Amino acid sequence: MTDTPSPEALVKALPFAENLGIALEEATPARVRAVLPWAPELCTVGGALHGGALMALADTAGAVCAFLSLPPGASTSTVESKTNFFRAVRSGVVRAETRPVHVGRSFIAVRTDLHDEDGTLVGQTTQTQAVLAAS
C-alpha cells in the first residue's frame, strides 16, 4: 500500500471502534498502537472493563495492522481470534500494541499485547486474517 491513511482516518472508517472511544496513536504495517480509556459504561461487575471491550480494542488494532499489509485492491476478514485475559482493568487506559506474526498471500497473523497504564500486561490476542482478493 503506497498511501497510508492517517490514524484518525482509519478510526473514522471503523464506527464501532470510534463509538467505544478507541484511538489510534500509530498505524504502520510493522506496528499499530491504540488506546481505550476505561469508562463505566464499558464495565462489568465490580467496575472491571468488560472483556468484550478489550477484545474490540485488540480486534481493531489487529484489523488495522492486517489492512496496512494488504496488497493493492485486497481486503481482509478475521477468521480466528483468541484472547487470554491476565488481570482486570478498573481505571485508566488500556494500550494495545499489535505486530504482524506472519504476512502471507492468503493469511495475515497478528499478535496484540494489552497493557494497563502501569505497563502491566492485562491480555494478549492472536488473530488470523484472511486476505481476500479484489473482486
XYZ file of N, CA and C in Angstrom, residues 1 29-30 64-71 100 103 108:
42
model
N 0.848 -1.178 0.000
C 0.000 0.000 0.000
C 0.893 1.240 0.000
N 2.422 -0.769 8.861
C 2.356 -2.216 8.679
C 3.150 -2.994 9.734
N 4.177 -2.380 10.305
C 5.029 -3.066 11.278
C 4.520 -2.967 12.715
N -6.444 -3.234 11.680
C -5.706 -2.140 11.043
C -4.319 -2.618 10.610
N -3.648 -3.373 11.456
C -2.320 -3.898 11.114
C -2.398 -4.790 9.872
N -3.386 -5.670 9.837
C -3.554 -6.543 8.671
C -3.885 -5.723 7.421
N -4.803 -4.779 7.545
C -5.210 -3.933 6.428
C -4.006 -3.219 5.806
N -3.128 -2.719 6.668
C -1.971 -1.972 6.167
C -0.941 -2.871 5.477
N -1.085 -4.188 5.619
C -0.166 -5.142 4.983
C -0.739 -5.771 3.720
N -1.949 -5.379 3.350
C -2.616 -5.979 2.187
C -2.012 -5.520 0.866
N -2.064 -6.393 -0.142
C -1.701 -5.933 -1.490
C -2.798 -5.007 -2.024
N 2.734 -7.743 13.302
C 2.468 -8.924 12.481
C 3.349 -10.096 12.917
N 2.884 -12.500 7.455
C 2.195 -11.812 6.362
C 2.412 -12.651 5.116
N -2.863 -13.332 7.117
C -2.006 -12.467 7.914
C -2.328 -12.770 9.371
